Coordinates of C-alpha atoms and ligand atoms in Angstrom, one line a residue:
M1 CA 0.1 0.0 -0.1
P2 CA 1.5 3.5 -0.8
P3 CA 1.9 5.8 2.0
H4 CA -1.0 8.5 2.4
P5 CA 0.6 11.6 0.7
L6 CA 0.3 14.0 3.5
P7 CA 1.9 13.9 7.1
P8 CA -0.4 13.8 9.8
S9 CA -0.4 17.3 10.5
E10 CA -1.5 18.3 7.1
Q11 CA -4.3 15.5 7.2
Q12 CA -5.7 17.4 10.1
F13 CA -5.3 20.7 7.9
V14 CA -7.5 19.1 5.5
T15 CA -10.1 17.8 7.7
H16 CA -10.2 21.2 9.7
L17 CA -10.6 23.0 6.3
L18 CA -13.3 20.4 5.2
A19 CA -15.4 21.1 8.4
Q20 CA -15.5 25.0 7.6
M21 CA -17.0 24.3 3.8
T22 CA -20.3 24.6 2.8
L23 CA -21.9 22.0 0.5
E24 CA -21.8 24.6 -2.4
E25 CA -18.0 25.2 -1.8
K26 CA -17.3 21.5 -1.8
I27 CA -19.4 21.0 -4.9
G28 CA -17.3 23.7 -6.3
Q29 CA -14.1 21.9 -5.7
M30 CA -15.4 18.9 -7.6
T31 CA -16.1 21.1 -10.6
Q32 CA -13.8 21.7 -13.6
P33 CA -15.1 23.7 -16.7
E34 CA -13.2 24.5 -19.5
K35 CA -11.8 28.0 -19.9
N36 CA -13.5 29.0 -22.8
S37 CA -16.9 28.4 -21.0
V38 CA -16.0 30.1 -17.3
K39 CA -17.6 33.6 -17.1
A40 CA -15.3 36.0 -15.6
G41 CA -16.0 36.0 -11.6
D42 CA -17.5 32.5 -11.9
V43 CA -14.4 30.8 -10.1
T44 CA -14.8 33.1 -7.1
R45 CA -18.7 33.1 -7.0
L46 CA -19.0 29.3 -7.6
A47 CA -15.6 28.7 -5.6
L48 CA -14.4 26.3 -8.5
G49 CA -11.7 24.2 -7.7
S50 CA -10.2 23.7 -11.2
V51 CA -10.4 24.9 -14.8
L52 CA -8.7 23.3 -17.6
S53 CA -7.8 23.9 -21.2
G54 CA -8.9 21.4 -23.5
G55 CA -6.9 20.6 -26.8
G56 CA -6.7 23.9 -28.3
G57 CA -8.2 25.9 -25.3
N58 CA -5.4 28.6 -25.9
P59 CA -5.3 32.2 -25.1
D60 CA -5.1 34.8 -27.8
P61 CA -2.3 35.5 -28.5
N62 CA -1.0 32.1 -27.9
T63 CA 2.1 32.8 -26.4
P64 CA 3.7 31.7 -23.1
A65 CA 3.2 35.0 -21.3
S66 CA -0.5 35.2 -22.3
W67 CA -0.9 31.6 -21.0
R68 CA 0.7 32.7 -17.7
A69 CA -1.5 35.8 -17.5
M70 CA -4.7 33.7 -18.3
V71 CA -3.9 31.0 -15.6
S72 CA -2.6 33.3 -13.3
T73 CA -6.2 35.2 -13.4
F74 CA -8.2 32.4 -12.9
Q75 CA -5.8 31.5 -9.6
D76 CA -6.4 35.1 -8.3
E77 CA -10.0 34.6 -8.7
A78 CA -9.9 31.4 -6.5
L79 CA -7.8 33.1 -3.9
A80 CA -10.4 35.8 -3.6
T81 CA -12.9 33.2 -2.4
R82 CA -14.0 32.9 1.5
L83 CA -11.8 30.3 2.1
K84 CA -8.9 31.3 -0.4
I85 CA -8.6 27.7 -1.6
P86 CA -6.0 27.7 -4.5
L87 CA -7.3 26.4 -8.0
I88 CA -5.5 23.8 -9.9
Y89 CA -5.4 24.2 -13.7
G90 CA -5.1 21.3 -16.1
V91 CA -3.9 21.0 -19.6
D92 CA -2.9 18.2 -22.0
A93 CA 1.0 18.5 -22.0
V94 CA 1.2 15.1 -23.5
H95 CA 4.4 15.6 -25.4
G96 CA 5.7 19.0 -24.2
H97 CA 3.6 21.9 -23.5
N98 CA 2.1 21.3 -26.9
N99 CA -0.7 23.7 -26.8
V100 CA 1.8 26.6 -26.3
V101 CA 3.4 28.1 -29.6
G102 CA 6.9 28.2 -28.8
A103 CA 7.2 25.3 -26.5
T104 CA 9.3 22.3 -27.0
V105 CA 7.4 19.6 -28.8
Y106 CA 8.9 16.0 -27.8
P107 CA 8.1 12.8 -29.8
H108 CA 4.8 11.3 -28.8
N109 CA 4.8 8.2 -26.4
I110 CA 5.1 5.8 -29.1
G111 CA 8.5 7.2 -30.2
L112 CA 9.6 7.3 -26.5
G113 CA 8.6 3.9 -26.2
A114 CA 11.2 2.8 -29.3
T115 CA 13.8 4.5 -27.1
R116 CA 13.5 2.3 -24.0
D117 CA 15.3 4.9 -22.3
A118 CA 13.6 5.7 -19.0
D119 CA 16.3 8.2 -18.0
L120 CA 15.5 10.2 -21.2
V121 CA 11.6 10.1 -20.4
R122 CA 12.4 11.4 -16.9
R123 CA 14.5 14.3 -18.3
I124 CA 11.6 15.2 -20.7
G125 CA 9.1 14.9 -17.8
R126 CA 11.3 17.3 -15.8
A127 CA 11.7 19.6 -18.9
T128 CA 8.0 19.7 -19.7
A129 CA 7.1 20.2 -15.9
L130 CA 9.4 23.4 -16.0
E131 CA 7.6 24.8 -19.3
V132 CA 4.1 23.8 -18.1
A133 CA 4.9 25.7 -14.5
A134 CA 6.1 28.6 -16.4
T135 CA 2.7 29.3 -17.4
D136 CA 1.4 28.9 -14.0
V137 CA 0.0 25.6 -14.7
R138 CA 0.5 22.6 -12.2
W139 CA -1.5 19.7 -13.6
S140 CA -0.9 17.8 -17.0
F141 CA -3.3 15.1 -18.1
A142 CA -0.3 12.8 -18.6
P143 CA 1.1 10.1 -18.9
A144 CA -1.5 7.8 -20.8
V145 CA -0.6 4.4 -19.9
S146 CA -2.7 2.8 -22.4
I147 CA -1.6 -0.4 -24.0
P148 CA -3.1 -0.5 -27.6
Q149 CA -4.1 -3.9 -28.8
D150 CA -5.5 -2.8 -32.2
L151 CA -3.6 -0.4 -34.2
R152 CA -6.6 1.0 -35.9
W153 CA -7.3 3.2 -32.7
G154 CA -6.6 6.8 -33.2
R155 CA -4.9 7.0 -29.9
S156 CA -2.4 4.2 -30.4
Y157 CA 0.5 6.8 -30.5
E158 CA -0.6 8.1 -26.9
G159 CA 0.7 4.4 -25.8
Y160 CA 4.6 3.8 -25.3
S161 CA 4.2 0.2 -25.9
Q162 CA 2.1 -3.1 -26.4
D163 CA 4.3 -4.4 -23.5
P164 CA 3.1 -3.7 -20.0
G165 CA 6.4 -3.7 -18.1
L166 CA 7.6 -1.1 -20.6
V167 CA 4.7 1.1 -20.1
S168 CA 5.0 1.0 -16.5
E169 CA 8.9 1.7 -16.6
L170 CA 8.2 4.8 -18.8
A171 CA 5.2 6.2 -17.1
T172 CA 6.8 6.0 -13.7
A173 CA 9.8 7.7 -15.3
L174 CA 7.5 10.5 -16.5
I175 CA 6.1 10.8 -13.2
D176 CA 9.5 11.2 -11.5
G177 CA 10.3 14.0 -13.9
Y178 CA 7.0 15.7 -13.2
R179 CA 7.8 15.5 -9.7
G180 CA 11.3 16.7 -9.8
D181 CA 12.6 17.8 -6.2
G182 CA 9.1 16.9 -4.8
W183 CA 5.5 17.5 -5.2
R184 CA 5.9 20.4 -2.7
S185 CA 8.3 22.1 -5.1
P186 CA 6.6 24.8 -7.2
T187 CA 8.0 23.3 -10.4
S188 CA 6.4 20.2 -9.8
V189 CA 3.4 19.2 -12.0
L190 CA 0.3 16.7 -10.9
P191 CA 0.4 13.8 -13.6
S192 CA -2.9 12.4 -14.6
V193 CA -2.6 8.6 -15.2
K194 CA -5.2 7.7 -17.8
H195 CA -7.3 6.5 -19.2
Y196 CA -8.6 4.0 -16.3
V197 CA -8.8 1.3 -17.2
A198 CA -8.3 -0.8 -20.5
D199 CA -9.0 2.2 -22.4
A200 CA -6.9 0.6 -25.3
A201 CA -8.5 -3.1 -25.2
T202 CA -11.9 -1.9 -27.0
T203 CA -13.5 -3.7 -29.9
W204 CA -13.6 -2.2 -33.4
G205 CA -17.1 -1.2 -34.0
T206 CA -18.4 -1.2 -30.5
S207 CA -18.1 2.9 -30.1
R208 CA -21.6 4.7 -29.7
R209 CA -19.4 8.0 -29.4
V210 CA -20.9 9.6 -32.7
D211 CA -24.4 9.9 -33.6
R212 CA -24.4 10.6 -37.4
T213 CA -27.7 12.4 -36.9
A214 CA -26.4 14.7 -34.3
L215 CA -23.3 16.1 -35.7
N216 CA -24.3 19.5 -35.8
S217 CA -25.1 19.6 -32.1
D218 CA -22.0 17.9 -31.1
R219 CA -20.1 20.8 -29.4
T220 CA -17.0 18.9 -28.8
L221 CA -16.5 17.5 -32.5
A222 CA -17.2 21.2 -33.5
T223 CA -13.6 22.0 -32.3
A224 CA -12.0 18.8 -34.0
Q225 CA -10.8 20.7 -37.2
M226 CA -9.6 18.3 -39.6
G227 CA -8.6 18.4 -43.5
Q228 CA -11.5 16.1 -44.4
S229 CA -15.2 16.5 -43.1
T230 CA -16.4 14.7 -40.2
V231 CA -18.7 12.3 -42.7
E232 CA -15.9 11.5 -44.5
L233 CA -13.6 10.5 -41.8
L234 CA -16.7 8.5 -40.3
D235 CA -16.5 6.6 -43.5
L236 CA -13.0 5.7 -43.0
G237 CA -13.6 4.4 -39.7
A238 CA -13.4 7.4 -37.7
W239 CA -15.1 6.7 -34.0
Q240 CA -15.3 3.1 -34.6
I241 CA -13.1 1.8 -31.7
D242 CA -12.3 4.8 -29.4
Q243 CA -14.6 4.8 -26.4
G244 CA -16.0 1.6 -27.3
N245 CA -16.4 -1.6 -25.2
A246 CA -13.6 -3.7 -23.9
E247 CA -14.9 -7.4 -24.1
I248 CA -12.0 -8.9 -22.1
D249 CA -12.1 -11.0 -19.0
E250 CA -10.9 -9.8 -15.5
E251 CA -7.8 -11.9 -15.5
T252 CA -6.8 -10.0 -19.0
L253 CA -7.6 -6.7 -17.5
R254 CA -5.5 -7.4 -14.3
A255 CA -2.7 -8.9 -16.1
V256 CA -2.3 -6.6 -19.1
H257 CA -4.1 -3.2 -18.1
L258 CA -3.8 -2.6 -14.3
P259 CA 0.0 -2.9 -13.8
P260 CA 1.1 0.6 -15.2
Y261 CA -1.7 2.0 -12.7
R262 CA -0.3 -0.1 -9.6
A263 CA 3.4 1.1 -10.7
A264 CA 2.2 5.1 -11.1
I265 CA 0.4 4.8 -7.7
E266 CA 3.6 3.4 -5.9
A267 CA 5.5 6.0 -7.7
G268 CA 3.4 8.8 -6.1
A269 CA 0.7 9.7 -8.7
L270 CA -2.3 11.5 -7.0
N271 CA -4.7 11.8 -10.1
V272 CA -6.2 9.3 -12.4
M273 CA -8.5 10.1 -15.3
A274 CA -11.4 7.5 -16.0
S275 CA -12.0 6.3 -19.6
Y276 CA -14.5 6.8 -21.7
S277 CA -14.5 3.3 -22.5
S278 CA -16.7 0.5 -21.0
W279 CA -15.8 -2.8 -19.6
Q280 CA -18.0 -5.9 -20.2
G281 CA -20.8 -3.1 -21.4
L282 CA -20.6 -0.8 -18.5
K283 CA -19.1 2.6 -18.6
L284 CA -15.8 3.1 -16.7
H285 CA -17.4 6.4 -15.5
A286 CA -19.9 4.5 -13.5
H287 CA -17.9 1.4 -12.6
R288 CA -17.9 1.4 -8.7
Y289 CA -16.1 -2.0 -8.8
L290 CA -13.1 -0.6 -10.8
L291 CA -13.0 3.0 -9.7
T292 CA -13.6 2.4 -5.7
D293 CA -13.2 -1.2 -4.9
I294 CA -9.9 -1.7 -7.0
L295 CA -8.2 1.4 -7.7
K296 CA -9.2 3.1 -4.2
G297 CA -9.3 -0.1 -2.1
E298 CA -7.2 -2.9 -3.4
L299 CA -4.6 -0.6 -5.1
G300 CA -4.6 2.1 -2.1
F301 CA -5.2 5.2 -4.5
E302 CA -5.2 8.2 -2.0
G303 CA -5.5 10.8 -4.7
F304 CA -8.6 11.8 -6.8
V305 CA -10.3 10.7 -9.8
V306 CA -11.1 13.1 -12.5
S307 CA -13.6 12.2 -15.2
D308 CA -12.9 12.8 -19.0
W309 CA -14.5 15.6 -21.0
E310 CA -18.0 15.2 -20.8
G311 CA -17.3 11.5 -19.9
I312 CA -20.2 11.2 -17.2
D313 CA -22.7 12.8 -19.9
Q314 CA -22.5 9.2 -21.8
I315 CA -23.3 7.0 -18.9
H316 CA -27.3 7.5 -19.3
P317 CA -27.6 9.7 -22.5
G318 CA -30.4 12.2 -21.9
D319 CA -30.7 11.6 -18.1
Y320 CA -28.1 14.1 -16.9
A321 CA -29.2 13.9 -13.2
R322 CA -28.9 10.3 -13.2
C323 CA -25.3 10.4 -14.7
V324 CA -24.1 12.7 -12.0
V325 CA -25.6 10.5 -9.5
D326 CA -23.9 7.3 -10.6
A327 CA -20.5 8.8 -11.5
I328 CA -20.0 10.2 -8.1
N329 CA -21.3 7.3 -6.6
A330 CA -19.0 5.0 -8.5
G331 CA -16.0 7.0 -7.4
I332 CA -15.4 10.0 -9.8
D333 CA -14.2 12.7 -7.4
M334 CA -13.7 15.8 -9.9
V335 CA -16.1 16.5 -12.9
M336 CA -14.4 17.8 -16.2
V337 CA -17.7 19.4 -17.3
P338 CA -16.3 21.7 -20.3
F339 CA -19.6 23.7 -21.0
D340 CA -22.6 23.5 -18.5
Y341 CA -21.0 23.7 -15.3
E342 CA -23.9 25.2 -13.5
R343 CA -25.9 22.5 -14.5
F344 CA -23.7 19.7 -13.1
I345 CA -23.5 22.1 -9.7
A346 CA -27.4 22.2 -9.5
C347 CA -27.5 18.5 -10.2
L348 CA -25.1 17.3 -7.6
Q349 CA -26.5 19.6 -5.0
A350 CA -29.9 18.2 -5.8
A351 CA -28.7 14.8 -5.2
V352 CA -27.2 15.3 -1.9
H353 CA -30.3 17.1 -0.7
A354 CA -32.4 14.1 -2.1
G355 CA -30.0 11.6 -0.4
R356 CA -29.0 9.9 -3.7
V357 CA -25.7 11.0 -3.1
S358 CA -24.2 11.0 0.5
T359 CA -22.4 13.7 2.1
E360 CA -19.8 11.1 3.3
R361 CA -19.0 10.4 -0.6
I362 CA -18.8 14.4 -1.1
D363 CA -16.4 14.8 2.0
D364 CA -14.4 11.9 0.5
A365 CA -14.3 13.3 -3.0
V366 CA -13.1 16.8 -1.6
R367 CA -10.8 15.5 0.8
R368 CA -8.8 13.7 -1.8
I369 CA -8.8 16.8 -3.8
L370 CA -7.9 19.2 -1.1
S371 CA -4.9 16.4 -0.2
A372 CA -3.5 16.6 -3.8
K373 CA -3.4 20.6 -3.7
V374 CA -1.8 20.6 -0.1
A375 CA 0.8 17.7 -1.4
L376 CA 1.6 20.3 -4.2
G377 CA 2.2 23.1 -2.1
L378 CA -0.4 25.2 -3.9
F379 CA -1.6 26.7 -0.4
E380 CA 1.8 27.9 0.2
H381 CA 2.7 29.0 -3.5
P382 CA -0.5 29.0 -5.7
H383 CA 1.7 30.9 -8.2
T384 CA 5.0 29.8 -9.8
D385 CA 7.7 31.9 -10.7
Q386 CA 7.5 33.8 -13.8
D387 CA 11.2 33.8 -14.3
L388 CA 10.5 30.3 -15.7
L389 CA 9.1 31.6 -18.7
N390 CA 12.8 31.9 -19.9
L391 CA 12.8 28.1 -20.1
V392 CA 9.9 27.5 -22.7
G393 CA 11.2 26.4 -25.8
S394 CA 14.9 26.9 -24.6
A395 CA 18.0 25.6 -26.3
P396 CA 18.7 22.7 -23.8
H397 CA 15.2 21.6 -24.0
R398 CA 15.3 21.4 -27.7
E399 CA 18.5 19.5 -27.6
L400 CA 16.9 17.1 -25.4
A401 CA 14.0 16.7 -27.8
R402 CA 16.7 16.2 -30.5
E403 CA 18.3 13.7 -28.6
A404 CA 14.9 12.0 -28.2
V405 CA 14.0 12.0 -31.8
A406 CA 17.4 10.3 -32.7
K407 CA 16.8 7.5 -30.0
S408 CA 13.2 7.1 -31.3
L409 CA 14.1 6.1 -34.9
V410 CA 13.7 2.5 -35.9
L411 CA 15.5 1.3 -39.0
L412 CA 13.3 -1.6 -40.3
R413 CA 14.9 -2.3 -43.7
H414 CA 18.4 -1.7 -44.8
E415 CA 19.7 -2.8 -48.4
G416 CA 22.9 -2.0 -49.8
E417 CA 24.3 -0.2 -47.1
V418 CA 22.7 3.0 -47.8
L419 CA 22.8 4.2 -44.6
P420 CA 24.5 6.3 -42.9
L421 CA 24.5 8.7 -45.6
D422 CA 27.9 10.4 -46.3
P423 CA 27.7 14.1 -45.3
R424 CA 30.6 15.0 -47.6
G425 CA 29.3 12.9 -50.4
P426 CA 27.2 13.8 -53.4
A427 CA 23.9 15.7 -53.4
V428 CA 20.9 13.9 -51.9
L429 CA 17.4 14.3 -53.5
V430 CA 15.1 15.0 -50.8
A431 CA 11.1 14.6 -51.9
G432 CA 7.8 14.7 -50.0
P433 CA 5.9 17.8 -48.9
D434 CA 5.9 16.3 -45.1
A435 CA 9.9 16.7 -45.3
D436 CA 9.3 20.4 -44.6
D437 CA 6.3 20.5 -42.2
I438 CA 6.3 21.0 -38.6
G439 CA 2.7 20.2 -37.9
A440 CA 3.2 17.0 -39.9
Q441 CA 6.0 15.9 -38.0
C442 CA 4.2 16.9 -34.6
G443 CA 0.8 15.0 -35.2
G444 CA -2.3 15.5 -32.9
W445 CA -2.3 17.4 -29.4
T446 CA -0.1 20.2 -31.0
I447 CA -1.4 23.6 -30.9
S448 CA -5.1 22.4 -31.5
W449 CA -6.5 19.1 -30.6
M450 CA -6.2 17.5 -33.9
G451 CA -2.9 19.1 -34.8
G452 CA -2.4 19.7 -38.6
R453 CA 0.1 20.7 -41.3
G454 CA 1.9 23.8 -41.7
P455 CA 4.3 25.7 -39.7
T456 CA 2.2 25.8 -36.5
T457 CA 4.8 26.3 -33.9
P458 CA 8.5 27.1 -34.0
G459 CA 10.9 24.0 -34.7
T460 CA 13.1 22.2 -37.2
T461 CA 11.7 20.3 -40.0
I462 CA 13.4 17.1 -41.3
L463 CA 14.3 19.1 -44.4
E464 CA 16.0 21.9 -42.5
G465 CA 17.7 19.5 -40.2
L466 CA 19.3 17.7 -43.5
R467 CA 20.5 21.0 -44.8
A468 CA 21.9 21.9 -41.4
V469 CA 23.8 18.7 -40.9
A470 CA 25.0 18.2 -44.7
G471 CA 25.0 21.8 -46.0
A472 CA 22.2 23.2 -48.1
E473 CA 24.4 22.4 -51.4
R474 CA 24.1 18.7 -50.7
V475 CA 20.3 18.6 -50.2
H476 CA 18.3 18.8 -53.4
Y477 CA 14.8 19.3 -52.0
C478 CA 11.9 18.5 -54.5
P479 CA 8.8 18.2 -52.8
D480 CA 6.6 16.4 -55.6
G481 CA 9.7 14.5 -56.6
R482 CA 9.3 15.7 -60.3
T483 CA 12.9 16.2 -61.5
E484 CA 14.8 15.2 -64.4
Q485 CA 18.0 14.4 -62.6
C486 CA 19.0 11.3 -61.3
F487 CA 20.6 10.9 -57.6
P488 CA 22.7 8.4 -56.0
V489 CA 20.6 8.5 -52.9
A490 CA 17.0 9.9 -52.3
V491 CA 15.1 10.4 -49.0
V492 CA 11.4 10.5 -49.0
V493 CA 9.6 11.4 -46.4
V494 CA 5.8 10.5 -46.0
A495 CA 3.4 11.4 -43.0
E496 CA 0.0 10.3 -41.8
D497 CA -2.5 13.2 -41.7
P498 CA -2.4 14.5 -38.1
Y499 CA -5.3 13.3 -35.8
A500 CA -6.4 12.8 -32.3
E501 CA -8.5 10.4 -30.3
G502 CA -11.4 8.7 -32.2
M503 CA -11.0 11.2 -35.3
G504 CA -7.9 8.9 -36.0
D505 CA -9.5 5.5 -35.9
R506 CA -9.1 4.0 -39.5
E507 CA -10.0 0.8 -41.0
R508 CA -7.2 0.5 -43.3
L509 CA -3.5 1.6 -42.5
T510 CA -2.0 2.5 -45.7
L511 CA -0.1 5.3 -47.6
S512 CA -2.3 7.4 -49.6
P513 CA -2.3 7.1 -53.5
E514 CA -0.8 10.5 -53.7
Q515 CA 2.3 9.3 -51.5
L516 CA 2.5 6.0 -53.2
A517 CA 2.8 8.0 -56.6
L518 CA 5.4 10.0 -55.3
L519 CA 7.4 7.0 -54.0
K520 CA 7.3 5.7 -57.4
R521 CA 8.3 8.7 -59.3
V522 CA 11.5 9.3 -56.9
R523 CA 12.1 5.4 -57.2
E524 CA 13.0 6.1 -60.8
R525 CA 15.2 9.0 -60.1
C526 CA 17.5 7.4 -57.6
E527 CA 19.8 4.4 -57.1
R528 CA 19.1 4.2 -53.4
L529 CA 15.8 5.1 -52.1
V530 CA 15.4 5.7 -48.1
V531 CA 11.7 6.0 -47.0
V532 CA 11.1 7.9 -43.5
L533 CA 7.7 7.2 -42.3
V534 CA 6.2 10.1 -39.9
S535 CA 3.3 8.1 -38.5
G536 CA 1.5 7.5 -35.1
R537 CA 1.6 4.0 -35.7
P538 CA 2.8 0.9 -37.8
L539 CA 1.1 1.2 -41.5
V540 CA 0.7 -1.9 -43.7
V541 CA 3.6 -1.2 -46.4
T542 CA 4.4 -5.0 -47.2
P543 CA 3.6 -4.6 -50.9
H544 CA 5.8 -1.9 -51.4
L545 CA 8.9 -2.8 -49.2
P546 CA 10.8 -4.6 -52.1
E547 CA 11.0 -1.0 -54.0
W548 CA 12.4 0.6 -50.9
D549 CA 16.2 0.3 -50.0
A550 CA 16.0 1.5 -46.5
L551 CA 12.9 2.1 -44.3
V552 CA 12.8 4.4 -41.0
A553 CA 10.2 4.6 -38.7
A554 CA 10.1 8.1 -37.3
W555 CA 6.8 8.1 -35.5
L556 CA 5.8 11.9 -34.5
P557 CA 9.1 13.2 -33.7
G558 CA 7.9 16.8 -32.8
T559 CA 9.5 20.1 -33.4
E560 CA 13.3 18.7 -33.5
G561 CA 13.3 17.1 -36.9
Q562 CA 17.2 17.7 -36.9
G563 CA 17.1 14.6 -34.8
V564 CA 16.3 12.5 -38.0
A565 CA 18.9 14.1 -40.0
E566 CA 21.8 13.6 -37.4
V567 CA 21.0 9.6 -37.4
L568 CA 20.6 9.3 -41.3
F569 CA 23.9 11.1 -41.7
G570 CA 25.5 8.9 -39.1
Q571 CA 26.2 11.7 -36.3
R572 CA 24.0 9.7 -33.9
P573 CA 23.4 6.0 -34.2
F574 CA 20.3 4.0 -34.6
T575 CA 19.3 2.5 -31.5
G576 CA 15.5 2.6 -31.5
R577 CA 13.7 -0.7 -31.1
L578 CA 9.8 -1.5 -32.2
P579 CA 7.6 -0.9 -29.3
F580 CA 4.8 -2.6 -30.9
D581 CA 4.6 -5.6 -33.4
W582 CA 4.6 -4.2 -37.0
P583 CA 1.7 -6.1 -39.1
R584 CA 2.2 -8.0 -42.2
T585 CA -1.5 -7.2 -43.7
H586 CA -4.5 -5.7 -42.4
A587 CA -5.5 -8.8 -40.7
G588 CA -2.5 -8.3 -38.1
L589 CA -3.7 -5.0 -37.0
R590 CA -5.4 -6.1 -34.0
R591 CA -3.1 -8.3 -31.7
G592 CA -3.9 -12.0 -30.7
G593 CA -4.4 -13.0 -34.2
D594 CA -2.6 -15.9 -35.7
E595 CA -0.6 -13.9 -38.4
R596 CA 3.1 -13.6 -38.1
P597 CA 3.9 -10.0 -37.7
L598 CA 6.3 -8.3 -40.4
F599 CA 8.5 -7.0 -37.8
R600 CA 8.1 -7.8 -34.3
L601 CA 8.4 -6.0 -30.9
G602 CA 12.3 -5.2 -30.2
D603 CA 13.2 -5.3 -34.0
G604 CA 15.6 -2.6 -35.0
L605 CA 18.6 -2.7 -37.3
V606 CA 22.1 -0.9 -36.9
P607 CA 23.8 -0.1 -40.2
A608 CA 27.3 -1.9 -40.4
G609 CA 28.9 1.2 -41.4
G610 CA 28.6 2.5 -37.8
L611 CA 29.0 6.3 -36.8
V612 CA 30.2 9.0 -39.2
V613 CA 32.2 11.3 -36.6
G614 CA 32.9 15.0 -37.1
Ligands
GLC1 C1 -10.1 14.4 -24.1 C2 -9.2 13.0 -24.0 C3 -8.3 13.1 -22.5 C4 -7.9 14.6 -22.3 C5 -9.1 15.4 -22.1 C6 -9.0 16.9 -21.8 O1 -11.2 13.8 -24.6 O2 -9.8 11.8 -23.7 O3 -7.2 12.4 -22.8 O4 -6.9 14.6 -21.2 O5 -10.3 15.2 -23.0 O6 -8.4 17.5 -23.1

């Protein structure tokens, strides 16, 4: 059993504070609206305990300083309440402080899984915490400890690996990084271990998240700006598996999906986010056995459970009052209610007055929330040091990201000793619009919820990195690959369209016809073809492999594309290893089938040519 996060004296402080609180103040602590919904003064008026920025919930202008001003204003409103209970602001800093223009954006978790480097992840956690704290934010909804079972899931890249042990190791490393010198330090950031539990074990076709007849009234999907229409994406499989039903037995749930939570709790995590998904047909947000009996009872979790975004609404669609009762009684302690927060407050107050939710349950939830705030030192220092702003996007952080990118690359095919490229050799043809696109290399959860192509935030594209390493004169860039010249070596970068969550669910994981045509054109203009795949997951490329001399899985590297160039030109070695099996055909996208993978968990080649030093 993990120790209680607070010494007895501070547990007494919480007990004393709780005894002073009215029911309204207690319910306020349990309420987390989105910053675009909160009316000025409402944090004070309703004694709200938390506010969040959803994906893309950015201030205008989107700068570190304006982020800090926004968050600090909410905190000052909380400190103006009767009991001066500090607020805790939450963001999705899932691969750096990724909503903030100018922040360092690291490889998504799948790339970090390929590094198998816990110390690196710990350093990334620390650097991320410093950039998050710089904006006066002290809570990040990470790490995801999902263990993807079906690569068609749009959140596969948020999983470190299919290996529960590796997920546990890297998640606890990130938590250590968030903690830094100690949770009480003003640069610690509260992690949110998510999404509890077995979020990644759902079955294709079981999601009920999207009602095609109600798309126009879905306020959350309305913020999911993608290059294609929602209907087109639904036809490709969007929202078919995300938030679906995990049809696994308890033995599998315990053996595969629970261990990272046990490890995270042992590492001191004080927040867990409930999963939208269901287990054996019951929504996790209403699952008392999993949320209370197992998480808080058997695993001894002393922190608080936050719902996901409108997560409680899905329990009994159309009967919100019943959703509130069942969610709180199941063990949800704080409700992420992005829009209609006053409706939530009124429903919970009515439920308590009607005896449908006990005051003991309310006190337990609020005690957990207050204990986490005390553990973070928020009562002593509700604001962080604004000098931290100098660290956002700083050179040391970008160098750390470059190291992570380099270590994340996995070499899967290598013919003719084409790698490493000679930085003093003949010019290299580089092709593909995605070779020069920060948004493509960052993927989802970057500046906006879905992410998107284009110069969305400062960084170094893969092309810029290649030019920096080998000299512009040795890099002949031809985005569409249409050139009459022939080259000894060509590098083509192809990327998945950025996506997040169920918008990224896809029935088929292939390169687009345009990308295949580009590759065919370049194939005819070079002796050796190196393909760099920028993707949130393995794609089915088996039929094309014989045409390629090298295949490099680069995952979603983030802002520091030079890390790719440094490995291609031999300044850093290939050390990455596959964190997932790589499917041979679409039949292999869901684990557990009888198809032999094309490449296996742990695979990764190292060129015989070794390093090119200097
Ligand atoms: C989203 C995601 C969750 C995220 C939360 C806040 O829907 O499921 O991972 O932390 O909402 O943005």
